[in-house]
mmCIF file of C-alpha atoms and ligand atoms in Angstrom:
data_model
loop_
_atom_site.group_PDB
_atom_site.id
_atom_site.type_symbol
_atom_site.label_atom_id
_atom_site.label_comp_id
_atom_site.label_asym_id
_atom_site.label_seq_id
_atom_site.Cartn_x
_atom_site.Cartn_y
_atom_site.Cartn_z
ATOM 1 C CA MET A 937 -19.721 -41.442 -18.624
ATOM 2 C CA ALA A 938 -16.335 -42.661 -18.270
ATOM 3 C CA ASN A 939 -14.163 -43.429 -14.778
ATOM 4 C CA ASN A 940 -10.608 -43.425 -15.023
ATOM 5 C CA SER A 941 -10.736 -47.352 -15.445
ATOM 6 C CA GLU A 942 -13.029 -47.053 -17.790
ATOM 7 C CA PRO A 943 -12.636 -46.770 -21.704
ATOM 8 C CA LYS A 944 -13.915 -43.327 -22.455
ATOM 9 C CA VAL A 945 -15.784 -42.402 -25.567
ATOM 10 C CA THR A 946 -16.743 -38.717 -26.461
ATOM 11 C CA PRO A 947 -16.453 -36.228 -29.577
ATOM 12 C CA TRP A 948 -13.545 -35.219 -28.288
ATOM 13 C CA GLU A 949 -11.228 -38.104 -26.293
ATOM 14 C CA VAL A 950 -11.454 -42.311 -27.051
ATOM 15 C CA GLU A 951 -9.300 -44.039 -24.726
ATOM 16 C CA GLY A 952 -8.818 -47.493 -24.261
ATOM 17 C CA ILE A 953 -10.618 -50.536 -25.645
ATOM 18 C CA VAL A 954 -14.429 -49.677 -26.270
ATOM 19 C CA ASP A 955 -17.309 -51.693 -26.032
ATOM 20 C CA TYR A 956 -19.340 -51.325 -28.372
ATOM 21 C CA GLU A 957 -22.030 -53.536 -27.532
ATOM 22 C CA LYS A 958 -21.940 -50.916 -24.375
ATOM 23 C CA LEU A 959 -22.138 -47.891 -25.737
ATOM 24 C CA ILE A 960 -25.451 -48.844 -27.115
ATOM 25 C CA VAL A 961 -26.814 -48.931 -23.844
ATOM 26 C CA GLU A 962 -25.630 -46.070 -22.624
ATOM 27 C CA PHE A 963 -25.891 -43.800 -25.497
ATOM 28 C CA GLY A 964 -29.367 -45.211 -26.612
ATOM 29 C CA VAL A 965 -29.080 -46.264 -30.171
ATOM 30 C CA LYS A 966 -30.423 -49.681 -32.178
ATOM 31 C CA LYS A 967 -27.779 -52.203 -33.057
ATOM 32 C CA LEU A 968 -28.355 -52.349 -37.085
ATOM 33 C CA THR A 969 -29.810 -55.885 -37.937
ATOM 34 C CA SER A 970 -30.660 -57.452 -41.066
ATOM 35 C CA ARG A 971 -33.699 -55.953 -41.159
ATOM 36 C CA GLU A 972 -31.567 -52.226 -41.987
ATOM 37 C CA LEU A 973 -29.533 -54.621 -44.291
ATOM 38 C CA GLU A 974 -32.511 -56.008 -46.315
ATOM 39 C CA LEU A 975 -34.054 -52.078 -46.288
ATOM 40 C CA THR A 976 -30.792 -50.935 -47.573
ATOM 41 C CA LYS A 977 -30.997 -53.967 -49.669
ATOM 42 C CA GLU A 978 -34.482 -52.765 -51.458
ATOM 43 C CA ALA A 979 -33.627 -48.922 -51.763
ATOM 44 C CA ILE A 980 -30.156 -49.056 -53.454
ATOM 45 C CA GLY A 981 -30.113 -52.598 -54.265
ATOM 46 C CA GLU A 982 -26.838 -53.289 -52.945
ATOM 47 C CA LEU A 983 -24.299 -53.704 -49.633
ATOM 48 C CA HIS A 984 -21.292 -52.299 -48.726
ATOM 49 C CA PRO A 985 -18.362 -54.018 -47.294
ATOM 50 C CA LEU A 986 -18.789 -51.961 -44.594
ATOM 51 C CA ILE A 987 -22.235 -52.444 -43.284
ATOM 52 C CA GLU A 988 -21.585 -55.896 -44.234
ATOM 53 C CA ARG A 989 -19.254 -56.493 -41.911
ATOM 54 C CA GLY A 990 -20.330 -54.404 -39.339
ATOM 55 C CA VAL A 991 -18.215 -51.550 -38.920
ATOM 56 C CA PHE A 992 -20.753 -49.625 -39.661
ATOM 57 C CA TYR A 993 -22.801 -51.189 -36.507
ATOM 58 C CA ALA A 994 -25.737 -49.330 -34.933
ATOM 59 C CA HIS A 995 -28.124 -46.464 -35.868
ATOM 60 C CA ARG A 996 -30.686 -43.921 -35.128
ATOM 61 C CA ASP A 997 -34.134 -44.451 -37.178
ATOM 62 C CA TYR A 998 -31.326 -45.667 -40.280
ATOM 63 C CA ASP A 999 -34.768 -47.731 -41.327
ATOM 64 C CA VAL A 1000 -36.826 -44.534 -40.905
ATOM 65 C CA PHE A 1001 -34.605 -42.222 -43.336
ATOM 66 C CA LEU A 1002 -34.559 -45.423 -46.235
ATOM 67 C CA ARG A 1003 -37.955 -45.957 -45.847
ATOM 68 C CA LYS A 1004 -38.902 -41.501 -45.938
ATOM 69 C CA TYR A 1005 -35.663 -42.046 -49.301
ATOM 70 C CA ILE A 1006 -38.223 -45.096 -50.967
ATOM 71 C CA ALA A 1007 -41.115 -42.796 -50.471
ATOM 72 C CA GLY A 1008 -40.000 -40.364 -52.958
ATOM 73 C CA GLU A 1009 -39.712 -37.507 -50.556
ATOM 74 C CA PRO A 1010 -36.559 -35.357 -50.074
ATOM 75 C CA THR A 1011 -33.025 -37.252 -47.763
ATOM 76 C CA ALA A 1012 -29.536 -35.557 -47.820
ATOM 77 C CA LEU A 1013 -26.608 -36.877 -46.308
ATOM 78 C CA TYR A 1014 -24.462 -34.717 -43.892
ATOM 79 C CA THR A 1015 -20.937 -35.543 -42.540
ATOM 80 C CA GLY A 1016 -17.636 -33.738 -41.747
ATOM 81 C CA ARG A 1017 -14.196 -33.028 -40.008
ATOM 82 C CA GLY A 1018 -12.695 -31.154 -37.466
ATOM 83 C CA PRO A 1019 -9.467 -30.141 -38.790
ATOM 84 C CA SER A 1020 -6.921 -30.295 -35.754
ATOM 85 C CA GLY A 1021 -4.272 -31.497 -38.363
ATOM 86 C CA TYR A 1022 -3.695 -34.033 -41.011
ATOM 87 C CA VAL A 1023 -6.204 -36.328 -42.453
ATOM 88 C CA HIS A 1024 -5.467 -40.142 -41.341
ATOM 89 C CA LEU A 1025 -7.079 -43.129 -41.932
ATOM 90 C CA GLY A 1026 -10.117 -43.555 -39.490
ATOM 91 C CA HIS A 1027 -11.731 -40.477 -40.867
ATOM 92 C CA ILE A 1028 -11.605 -41.967 -44.407
ATOM 93 C CA VAL A 1029 -13.764 -44.294 -43.293
ATOM 94 C CA PRO A 1030 -17.601 -42.672 -42.359
ATOM 95 C CA TRP A 1031 -16.075 -40.655 -46.081
ATOM 96 C CA ILE A 1032 -15.926 -43.933 -47.781
ATOM 97 C CA PHE A 1033 -19.122 -45.061 -46.698
ATOM 98 C CA THR A 1034 -21.245 -42.086 -47.707
ATOM 99 C CA LYS A 1035 -19.306 -41.200 -50.682
ATOM 100 C CA TRP A 1036 -21.054 -44.542 -51.906
ATOM 101 C CA LEU A 1037 -24.302 -43.659 -50.615
ATOM 102 C CA GLN A 1038 -23.959 -40.468 -52.203
ATOM 103 C CA ASP A 1039 -23.417 -42.593 -55.943
ATOM 104 C CA LYS A 1040 -26.087 -45.112 -54.930
ATOM 105 C CA MET A 1041 -28.585 -42.784 -53.665
ATOM 106 C CA GLY A 1042 -27.608 -39.870 -56.004
ATOM 107 C CA ILE A 1043 -28.536 -37.480 -53.530
ATOM 108 C CA ASP A 1044 -26.775 -33.879 -52.239
ATOM 109 C CA LEU A 1045 -23.574 -34.651 -49.362
ATOM 110 C CA PHE A 1046 -23.138 -31.575 -47.207
ATOM 111 C CA PHE A 1047 -20.050 -31.292 -45.457
ATOM 112 C CA GLU A 1048 -19.111 -29.165 -42.894
ATOM 113 C CA PHE A 1049 -15.612 -28.431 -41.701
ATOM 114 C CA THR A 1050 -15.632 -27.070 -38.725
ATOM 115 C CA ASP A 1051 -12.947 -24.321 -38.049
ATOM 116 C CA ASP A 1052 -14.298 -22.643 -34.775
ATOM 117 C CA GLU A 1053 -14.164 -25.769 -32.788
ATOM 118 C CA LYS A 1054 -11.067 -26.975 -33.722
ATOM 119 C CA PHE A 1055 -10.185 -23.640 -32.226
ATOM 120 C CA LEU A 1056 -11.629 -23.256 -29.752
ATOM 121 C CA TYR A 1057 -10.847 -26.547 -28.059
ATOM 122 C CA HIS A 1058 -7.455 -26.240 -28.769
ATOM 123 C CA LYS A 1059 -5.794 -23.760 -26.648
ATOM 124 C CA GLU A 1060 -2.570 -23.855 -29.131
ATOM 125 C CA TYR A 1061 -3.839 -23.616 -31.777
ATOM 126 C CA THR A 1062 -4.178 -19.777 -33.770
ATOM 127 C CA LEU A 1063 -7.547 -19.431 -36.629
ATOM 128 C CA ASP A 1064 -4.103 -18.619 -39.316
ATOM 129 C CA TYR A 1065 -3.005 -22.322 -39.017
ATOM 130 C CA VAL A 1066 -7.119 -23.984 -38.737
ATOM 131 C CA ARG A 1067 -7.450 -22.286 -41.713
ATOM 132 C CA LYS A 1068 -4.230 -23.567 -43.848
ATOM 133 C CA ILE A 1069 -5.556 -27.153 -42.204
ATOM 134 C CA THR A 1070 -8.780 -26.839 -42.843
ATOM 135 C CA ILE A 1071 -7.731 -27.032 -47.093
ATOM 136 C CA GLU A 1072 -5.349 -29.162 -46.544
ATOM 137 C CA ASN A 1073 -8.270 -31.459 -45.567
ATOM 138 C CA ILE A 1074 -10.060 -30.829 -48.126
ATOM 139 C CA LEU A 1075 -7.837 -31.652 -50.799
ATOM 140 C CA ASP A 1076 -7.835 -35.704 -49.103
ATOM 141 C CA LEU A 1077 -11.676 -35.032 -48.918
ATOM 142 C CA ILE A 1078 -12.191 -34.365 -53.413
ATOM 143 C CA SER A 1079 -9.667 -36.261 -53.526
ATOM 144 C CA LEU A 1080 -11.479 -39.577 -53.096
ATOM 145 C CA GLY A 1081 -13.774 -38.701 -55.464
ATOM 146 C CA PHE A 1082 -16.819 -36.491 -54.907
ATOM 147 C CA GLU A 1083 -18.227 -34.738 -56.790
ATOM 148 C CA PRO A 1084 -18.288 -30.654 -56.990
ATOM 149 C CA LYS A 1085 -21.921 -31.212 -58.478
ATOM 150 C CA ASN A 1086 -23.688 -32.676 -55.269
ATOM 151 C CA THR A 1087 -21.405 -32.222 -52.734
ATOM 152 C CA HIS A 1088 -20.995 -28.682 -50.746
ATOM 153 C CA ILE A 1089 -19.004 -27.802 -48.430
ATOM 154 C CA ILE A 1090 -18.935 -25.181 -45.316
ATOM 155 C CA VAL A 1091 -16.527 -24.215 -43.247
ATOM 156 C CA ASP A 1092 -18.026 -22.712 -40.504
ATOM 157 C CA ILE A 1093 -16.207 -19.192 -39.861
ATOM 158 C CA ASP A 1094 -16.607 -18.125 -43.822
ATOM 159 C CA ASP A 1095 -19.783 -19.699 -44.083
ATOM 160 C CA ILE A 1096 -21.441 -18.705 -40.627
ATOM 161 C CA SER A 1097 -23.703 -16.898 -42.974
ATOM 162 C CA TYR A 1098 -25.732 -20.031 -43.696
ATOM 163 C CA LEU A 1099 -25.899 -20.981 -39.943
ATOM 164 C CA TYR A 1100 -26.592 -18.193 -37.814
ATOM 165 C CA GLU A 1101 -30.136 -18.175 -37.573
ATOM 166 C CA LEU A 1102 -30.448 -21.791 -37.388
ATOM 167 C CA ALA A 1103 -27.807 -21.903 -33.964
ATOM 168 C CA VAL A 1104 -29.427 -18.924 -32.446
ATOM 169 C CA ARG A 1105 -32.716 -20.702 -32.423
ATOM 170 C CA ILE A 1106 -30.668 -24.304 -31.407
ATOM 171 C CA ALA A 1107 -28.956 -22.451 -28.450
ATOM 172 C CA LYS A 1108 -32.450 -20.425 -27.492
ATOM 173 C CA LYS A 1109 -33.446 -24.471 -26.420
ATOM 174 C CA ILE A 1110 -30.818 -25.618 -25.262
ATOM 175 C CA THR A 1111 -29.946 -25.027 -21.722
ATOM 176 C CA PHE A 1112 -26.595 -24.562 -20.077
ATOM 177 C CA SER A 1113 -26.960 -27.748 -17.668
ATOM 178 C CA THR A 1114 -28.198 -29.604 -20.824
ATOM 179 C CA ILE A 1115 -25.627 -29.304 -22.736
ATOM 180 C CA LYS A 1116 -22.592 -30.046 -19.384
ATOM 181 C CA ALA A 1117 -24.129 -32.618 -19.639
ATOM 182 C CA VAL A 1118 -24.584 -33.956 -22.008
ATOM 183 C CA MET A 1119 -21.338 -32.801 -23.441
ATOM 184 C CA GLY A 1120 -19.435 -33.436 -20.180
ATOM 185 C CA PHE A 1121 -18.137 -29.427 -20.054
ATOM 186 C CA ASN A 1122 -17.463 -28.232 -16.914
ATOM 187 C CA THR A 1123 -17.574 -24.302 -15.629
ATOM 188 C CA SER A 1124 -13.935 -23.991 -17.114
ATOM 189 C CA THR A 1125 -14.615 -24.863 -20.678
ATOM 190 C CA ASN A 1126 -14.815 -21.717 -23.011
ATOM 191 C CA ILE A 1127 -18.119 -20.604 -23.486
ATOM 192 C CA GLY A 1128 -17.391 -20.719 -27.438
ATOM 193 C CA MET A 1129 -17.488 -24.770 -26.851
ATOM 194 C CA ILE A 1130 -19.990 -24.290 -24.788
ATOM 195 C CA PHE A 1131 -22.250 -22.572 -28.631
ATOM 196 C CA TYR A 1132 -19.503 -24.484 -30.317
ATOM 197 C CA PRO A 1133 -22.411 -27.636 -30.720
ATOM 198 C CA THR A 1134 -25.405 -25.177 -31.495
ATOM 199 C CA LEU A 1135 -23.136 -25.316 -35.237
ATOM 200 C CA GLN A 1136 -22.841 -28.725 -35.479
ATOM 201 C CA ILE A 1137 -25.779 -29.088 -35.552
ATOM 202 C CA ALA A 1138 -27.439 -26.426 -37.690
ATOM 203 C CA VAL A 1139 -25.799 -28.476 -39.857
ATOM 204 C CA CYS A 1140 -28.826 -30.855 -40.068
ATOM 205 C CA PHE A 1141 -31.899 -28.471 -40.329
ATOM 206 C CA LEU A 1142 -30.263 -27.136 -43.132
ATOM 207 C CA PRO A 1143 -30.656 -28.783 -46.024
ATOM 208 C CA THR A 1144 -33.843 -28.253 -45.329
ATOM 209 C CA GLU A 1145 -34.395 -24.280 -44.830
ATOM 210 C CA LEU A 1146 -32.235 -24.182 -48.670
ATOM 211 C CA TYR A 1147 -34.864 -26.725 -50.561
ATOM 212 C CA GLY A 1148 -37.449 -24.485 -49.005
ATOM 213 C CA GLU A 1149 -38.851 -27.978 -48.187
ATOM 214 C CA GLN A 1150 -39.120 -30.729 -45.422
ATOM 215 C CA THR A 1151 -35.909 -33.110 -45.680
ATOM 216 C CA HIS A 1152 -34.607 -35.857 -43.996
ATOM 217 C CA VAL A 1153 -31.184 -36.234 -42.847
ATOM 218 C CA LEU A 1154 -29.017 -39.292 -42.329
ATOM 219 C CA ILE A 1155 -25.519 -38.572 -40.744
ATOM 220 C CA PRO A 1156 -22.463 -41.375 -41.430
ATOM 221 C CA ALA A 1157 -19.751 -41.017 -38.980
ATOM 222 C CA ALA A 1158 -17.980 -43.397 -36.154
ATOM 223 C CA ILE A 1159 -20.293 -43.097 -33.511
ATOM 224 C CA ASP A 1160 -18.618 -40.414 -31.505
ATOM 225 C CA GLN A 1161 -20.206 -37.600 -33.125
ATOM 226 C CA ASP A 1162 -23.409 -38.960 -31.085
ATOM 227 C CA PRO A 1163 -23.475 -36.724 -28.198
ATOM 228 C CA TYR A 1164 -24.578 -34.177 -30.553
ATOM 229 C CA TRP A 1165 -27.625 -36.056 -32.622
ATOM 230 C CA ARG A 1166 -28.871 -36.789 -28.766
ATOM 231 C CA LEU A 1167 -29.050 -32.642 -28.720
ATOM 232 C CA ALA A 1168 -30.213 -32.102 -31.802
ATOM 233 C CA ARG A 1169 -33.287 -34.379 -32.466
ATOM 234 C CA ASP A 1170 -34.578 -33.697 -29.172
ATOM 235 C CA ILE A 1171 -35.413 -30.191 -30.829
ATOM 236 C CA ALA A 1172 -35.952 -30.765 -34.100
ATOM 237 C CA THR A 1173 -39.651 -31.440 -33.803
ATOM 238 C CA SER A 1174 -40.066 -28.126 -31.556
ATOM 239 C CA LEU A 1175 -38.297 -25.653 -34.466
ATOM 240 C CA GLY A 1176 -40.171 -27.534 -37.351
ATOM 241 C CA TYR A 1177 -37.293 -30.034 -38.566
ATOM 242 C CA PRO A 1178 -37.264 -33.966 -39.096
ATOM 243 C CA LYS A 1179 -35.860 -35.265 -36.716
ATOM 244 C CA PRO A 1180 -31.753 -36.277 -38.369
ATOM 245 C CA THR A 1181 -31.133 -39.996 -38.869
ATOM 246 C CA GLN A 1182 -27.764 -41.457 -38.029
ATOM 247 C CA ILE A 1183 -26.021 -44.386 -38.661
ATOM 248 C CA HIS A 1184 -22.423 -45.200 -36.401
ATOM 249 C CA ALA A 1185 -19.615 -46.551 -37.382
ATOM 250 C CA LYS A 1186 -16.759 -48.499 -35.060
ATOM 251 C CA PHE A 1187 -13.438 -46.532 -35.185
ATOM 252 C CA LEU A 1188 -10.700 -47.553 -37.285
ATOM 253 C CA PRO A 1189 -8.094 -48.864 -34.368
ATOM 254 C CA GLY A 1190 -4.475 -47.372 -34.200
ATOM 255 C CA LEU A 1191 -1.495 -49.354 -34.920
ATOM 256 C CA GLY A 1192 -0.423 -50.016 -31.069
ATOM 257 C CA ILE A 1193 -2.166 -51.641 -28.420
ATOM 258 C CA GLY A 1194 -6.187 -50.787 -28.295
ATOM 259 C CA GLY A 1195 -8.063 -47.153 -28.511
ATOM 260 C CA LYS A 1196 -8.999 -45.781 -32.027
ATOM 261 C CA MET A 1197 -6.502 -44.263 -34.820
ATOM 262 C CA SER A 1198 -5.761 -40.567 -33.630
ATOM 263 C CA SER A 1199 -3.993 -37.659 -34.856
ATOM 264 C CA SER A 1200 -2.627 -36.972 -30.729
ATOM 265 C CA GLN A 1201 -0.520 -40.417 -31.815
ATOM 266 C CA PRO A 1202 0.580 -39.738 -34.873
ATOM 267 C CA GLU A 1203 3.103 -42.728 -34.249
ATOM 268 C CA THR A 1204 0.310 -44.964 -34.764
ATOM 269 C CA ALA A 1205 -1.779 -43.395 -37.155
ATOM 270 C CA ILE A 1206 -1.629 -43.746 -40.910
ATOM 271 C CA PHE A 1207 -1.882 -39.733 -42.539
ATOM 272 C CA LEU A 1208 -2.811 -39.491 -45.685
ATOM 273 C CA VAL A 1209 -0.065 -36.984 -46.389
ATOM 274 C CA ASP A 1210 2.623 -39.138 -44.572
ATOM 275 C CA ARG A 1211 5.408 -40.329 -46.769
ATOM 276 C CA PRO A 1212 5.012 -43.930 -47.908
ATOM 277 C CA GLU A 1213 7.835 -44.733 -46.330
ATOM 278 C CA ASP A 1214 6.983 -43.282 -43.250
ATOM 279 C CA ALA A 1215 3.799 -45.185 -43.377
ATOM 280 C CA ARG A 1216 5.458 -48.474 -44.653
ATOM 281 C CA LYS A 1217 7.523 -48.011 -41.144
ATOM 282 C CA LYS A 1218 4.805 -47.067 -39.141
ATOM 283 C CA ILE A 1219 2.917 -50.578 -40.387
ATOM 284 C CA MET A 1220 5.990 -52.798 -39.762
ATOM 285 C CA ASP A 1221 6.462 -51.804 -36.452
ATOM 286 C CA ALA A 1222 2.903 -52.434 -35.781
ATOM 287 C CA TYR A 1223 1.488 -54.270 -32.641
ATOM 288 C CA THR A 1224 -0.367 -57.476 -33.903
ATOM 289 C CA GLY A 1225 -2.258 -59.767 -32.642
ATOM 290 C CA GLY A 1226 0.976 -62.417 -33.315
ATOM 291 C CA GLN A 1227 2.830 -65.115 -30.626
ATOM 292 C CA PRO A 1228 6.224 -63.310 -29.256
ATOM 293 C CA THR A 1229 8.708 -65.905 -31.635
ATOM 294 C CA ALA A 1230 7.502 -67.642 -35.636
ATOM 295 C CA GLU A 1231 8.389 -71.034 -34.126
ATOM 296 C CA LEU A 1232 5.255 -70.556 -31.163
ATOM 297 C CA GLN A 1233 2.898 -68.657 -33.813
ATOM 298 C CA ARG A 1234 3.305 -71.423 -35.935
ATOM 299 C CA ARG A 1235 2.501 -74.261 -33.526
ATOM 300 C CA LEU A 1236 -0.492 -71.837 -31.521
ATOM 301 C CA GLY A 1237 -1.419 -69.461 -34.547
ATOM 302 C CA GLY A 1238 -2.327 -65.799 -33.793
ATOM 303 C CA ASN A 1239 -5.087 -64.559 -32.645
ATOM 304 C CA PRO A 1240 -6.693 -61.661 -35.517
ATOM 305 C CA ASP A 1241 -9.678 -60.923 -33.407
ATOM 306 C CA ILE A 1242 -7.618 -57.961 -31.118
ATOM 307 C CA CYS A 1243 -4.739 -57.696 -34.148
ATOM 308 C CA PRO A 1244 -5.129 -53.578 -35.867
ATOM 309 C CA VAL A 1245 -3.418 -55.334 -39.019
ATOM 310 C CA TYR A 1246 -5.930 -57.429 -39.298
ATOM 311 C CA LYS A 1247 -8.550 -54.695 -38.309
ATOM 312 C CA TYR A 1248 -7.205 -52.967 -42.236
ATOM 313 C CA TYR A 1249 -8.152 -55.432 -44.048
ATOM 314 C CA GLU A 1250 -11.488 -55.647 -42.669
ATOM 315 C CA ILE A 1251 -12.096 -52.159 -42.424
ATOM 316 C CA LEU A 1252 -10.268 -50.862 -45.731
ATOM 317 C CA PHE A 1253 -7.236 -52.997 -47.324
ATOM 318 C CA GLU A 1254 -9.466 -56.428 -48.324
ATOM 319 C CA PRO A 1255 -12.377 -56.512 -50.528
ATOM 320 C CA ASP A 1256 -12.653 -59.634 -51.312
ATOM 321 C CA ASP A 1257 -14.436 -62.041 -48.674
ATOM 322 C CA ASP A 1258 -12.994 -64.933 -49.439
ATOM 323 C CA LYS A 1259 -9.479 -63.894 -49.653
ATOM 324 C CA LEU A 1260 -10.189 -61.447 -45.977
ATOM 325 C CA ARG A 1261 -11.910 -65.279 -44.700
ATOM 326 C CA GLU A 1262 -8.576 -66.748 -46.077
ATOM 327 C CA ARG A 1263 -6.389 -64.439 -44.251
ATOM 328 C CA TYR A 1264 -8.243 -64.382 -40.813
ATOM 329 C CA ASN A 1265 -8.100 -68.703 -40.356
ATOM 330 C CA ASP A 1266 -4.503 -68.946 -41.882
ATOM 331 C CA CYS A 1267 -3.493 -66.296 -38.966
ATOM 332 C CA ARG A 1268 -5.035 -68.483 -36.577
ATOM 333 C CA SER A 1269 -3.783 -71.940 -37.618
ATOM 334 C CA GLY A 1270 -0.215 -70.413 -38.174
ATOM 335 C CA ASN A 1271 0.019 -70.111 -41.019
ATOM 336 C CA LEU A 1272 0.710 -67.088 -41.735
ATOM 337 C CA LEU A 1273 3.224 -65.175 -40.479
ATOM 338 C CA CYS A 1274 3.238 -61.315 -38.672
ATOM 339 C CA GLY A 1275 5.715 -60.229 -40.803
ATOM 340 C CA PRO A 1276 4.744 -60.738 -44.167
ATOM 341 C CA CYS A 1277 1.136 -59.932 -43.325
ATOM 342 C CA LYS A 1278 2.415 -56.087 -42.213
ATOM 343 C CA ALA A 1279 4.339 -56.658 -45.210
ATOM 344 C CA ALA A 1280 1.470 -57.371 -47.375
ATOM 345 C CA LEU A 1281 -0.934 -55.120 -45.610
ATOM 346 C CA ALA A 1282 1.845 -51.663 -46.103
ATOM 347 C CA ASP A 1283 2.622 -53.071 -50.058
ATOM 348 C CA ARG A 1284 -1.664 -51.618 -50.017
ATOM 349 C CA VAL A 1285 -1.615 -48.402 -47.640
ATOM 350 C CA VAL A 1286 1.471 -47.380 -49.590
ATOM 351 C CA SER A 1287 0.013 -48.036 -53.505
ATOM 352 C CA PHE A 1288 -3.158 -46.002 -51.315
ATOM 353 C CA LEU A 1289 -1.192 -43.160 -50.273
ATOM 354 C CA GLU A 1290 0.767 -42.285 -53.906
ATOM 355 C CA LYS A 1291 -2.141 -42.548 -55.253
ATOM 356 C CA HIS A 1292 -4.124 -40.183 -53.100
ATOM 357 C CA GLN A 1293 -0.504 -38.010 -52.592
ATOM 358 C CA GLU A 1294 -1.064 -37.487 -57.014
ATOM 359 C CA LYS A 1295 -4.597 -36.984 -57.260
ATOM 360 C CA ARG A 1296 -4.827 -34.576 -54.100
ATOM 361 C CA GLU A 1297 -2.043 -32.186 -55.624
ATOM 362 C CA ALA A 1298 -3.864 -31.988 -58.519
ATOM 363 C CA MET A 1299 -7.109 -31.171 -56.677
ATOM 364 C CA ARG A 1300 -5.530 -27.700 -55.437
ATOM 365 C CA ASP A 1301 -7.216 -25.950 -57.884
ATOM 366 C CA ARG A 1302 -10.612 -27.348 -57.538
ATOM 367 C CA VAL A 1303 -11.828 -26.255 -54.304
ATOM 368 C CA GLU A 1304 -14.094 -23.775 -54.744
ATOM 369 C CA GLU A 1305 -16.320 -25.989 -56.896
ATOM 370 C CA TYR A 1306 -17.082 -27.602 -53.770
ATOM 371 C CA TYR A 1307 -17.824 -24.914 -51.555
ATOM 372 C CA LEU A 1308 -21.590 -24.256 -50.662
ATOM 373 C CA ARG A 1309 -21.775 -20.802 -50.901
ATOM 374 C CA ASN A 1310 -20.177 -20.913 -54.714
ATOM 375 C CA LYS A 1311 -23.857 -23.156 -55.199
ATOM 376 C CA PHE A 1312 -26.660 -22.106 -52.798
HETATM 377 P P1 TYM B 597 -13.671 -35.741 -36.579
HETATM 378 O O1 TYM B 597 -12.613 -34.544 -37.688
HETATM 379 O O2 TYM B 597 -12.505 -35.582 -35.432
HETATM 380 O O3 TYM B 597 -13.710 -36.378 -37.335
HETATM 381 C C1 TYM B 597 -14.261 -36.833 -38.553
HETATM 382 C C2 TYM B 597 -14.930 -38.138 -38.227
HETATM 383 O O4 TYM B 597 -14.321 -39.325 -38.492
HETATM 384 C C3 TYM B 597 -14.484 -40.182 -37.628
HETATM 385 N N1 TYM B 597 -13.875 -41.151 -36.953
HETATM 386 C C4 TYM B 597 -13.006 -42.066 -37.126
HETATM 387 N N2 TYM B 597 -13.811 -42.880 -37.590
HETATM 388 C C5 TYM B 597 -13.422 -44.113 -37.960
HETATM 389 N N3 TYM B 597 -12.168 -44.583 -36.765
HETATM 390 C C6 TYM B 597 -11.275 -43.902 -36.154
HETATM 391 N N4 TYM B 597 -10.440 -43.698 -35.811
HETATM 392 C C7 TYM B 597 -12.179 -42.158 -36.266
HETATM 393 N N5 TYM B 597 -11.499 -40.793 -35.391
HETATM 394 C C8 TYM B 597 -12.460 -40.194 -36.121
HETATM 395 C C9 TYM B 597 -15.266 -39.520 -37.130
HETATM 396 O O5 TYM B 597 -16.477 -39.870 -36.176
HETATM 397 C C10 TYM B 597 -16.304 -38.245 -38.323
HETATM 398 O O6 TYM B 597 -17.228 -38.847 -38.215
HETATM 399 N N6 TYM B 597 -17.214 -32.139 -34.841
HETATM 400 C C11 TYM B 597 -16.668 -33.466 -36.196
HETATM 401 C C12 TYM B 597 -16.579 -32.946 -37.082
HETATM 402 C C13 TYM B 597 -18.389 -32.797 -37.697
HETATM 403 C C14 TYM B 597 -18.947 -33.740 -37.760
HETATM 404 C C15 TYM B 597 -19.949 -33.499 -38.404
HETATM 405 C C16 TYM B 597 -19.078 -35.482 -37.829
HETATM 406 C C17 TYM B 597 -19.118 -31.353 -37.898
HETATM 407 N N7 TYM B 597 -20.137 -32.131 -37.969
HETATM 408 C C18 TYM B 597 -20.780 -34.422 -39.000
HETATM 409 C C19 TYM B 597 -19.462 -36.104 -38.181
HETATM 410 C C20 TYM B 597 -20.533 -35.667 -38.752
HETATM 411 C C21 TYM B 597 -15.572 -33.564 -35.728
HETATM 412 O O7 TYM B 597 -14.774 -33.142 -35.144
HETATM 413 O O8 TYM B 597 -14.756 -34.663 -36.121
#
């Protein structure tokens, strides 16, 4: 899809400034329109800022999923995490939205931790390392307030018996040339990675197996995961399952120039386990859309449209639409300088981290309640 000079979006790498409109065309997904927003209101009664502000911006059959839900047909949510390191603020964007959908719709969420994927992908990772990180990541997930009664965690290696039969049936439908083309694999890719997509796809069909009836699944995630869903949708009908549906988010950017927040660039990512003072420093060192000097900023104003600091307010840290608009206008007019804007964001992030880290430790002995294997 991309050459060296173009931005790149794959399930493993996101580089450069992403052109979200172009991705819609390249991936063959649909843009969310006022129709789907209206339908969301009809199904759920209200809209979440992440959809209202266009952070969730594209979909595959989200409208079909909502209609099935409205008609009272069986539905479930599915999302996941590849435990490659500590969770950062970007990862929780789809999880916050998923939790909102789950709370409003009262349906089950199946959450996959792909320890196998990350062990296979990163040459230097040991199984012990990914196991340890999986638990650490689970703590971050469940500390966001998910309820154990309808949140079911699957850890691929430990829970393979739930997935393997589905995976081999899926594997039989996908050729090497298809997986190479869709995932960008080549002949040097290890054979574990070539098989792995069957396990991410398997969870799309698992609710139908567990409930014993055709279940419509919605997957909220960032758009980088779309290649899996393309494959899943191609083979669903022939395997006897409803096509899984998706709602795609844009990325929370890193604190540097361009690119998404990524664990591989720790200086521009805020991890949920960061010491509050380290998070504050990263924010105060962030790239912004401001002018080189305060004097120029007052005269010419800044550019919130290219500013990661503004994006953090928009995506996670300013729920009030009027206050967000005011911040935008004050930046544009030069009334607001980058220093105070960053300092105020740092206060909000630090307060979030302090509360989160306290909850996280309290959740350590509750992990078992969330495992699918203890419930199904
Ligand atoms: P992973 O661990 O790379 O990412 C976890 C989730 O976070 C999203 N994401 C982001 N969202 C917003 N801003 C960012 N900067 C950002 N970075 C990552 C990802 O899209 C994802 O939703 N292979 C998967 C694990 C997986 C999965 C799934 C993900 C298994 N089943 C079903 C989503 C849905 C992975 O490595 O995700």
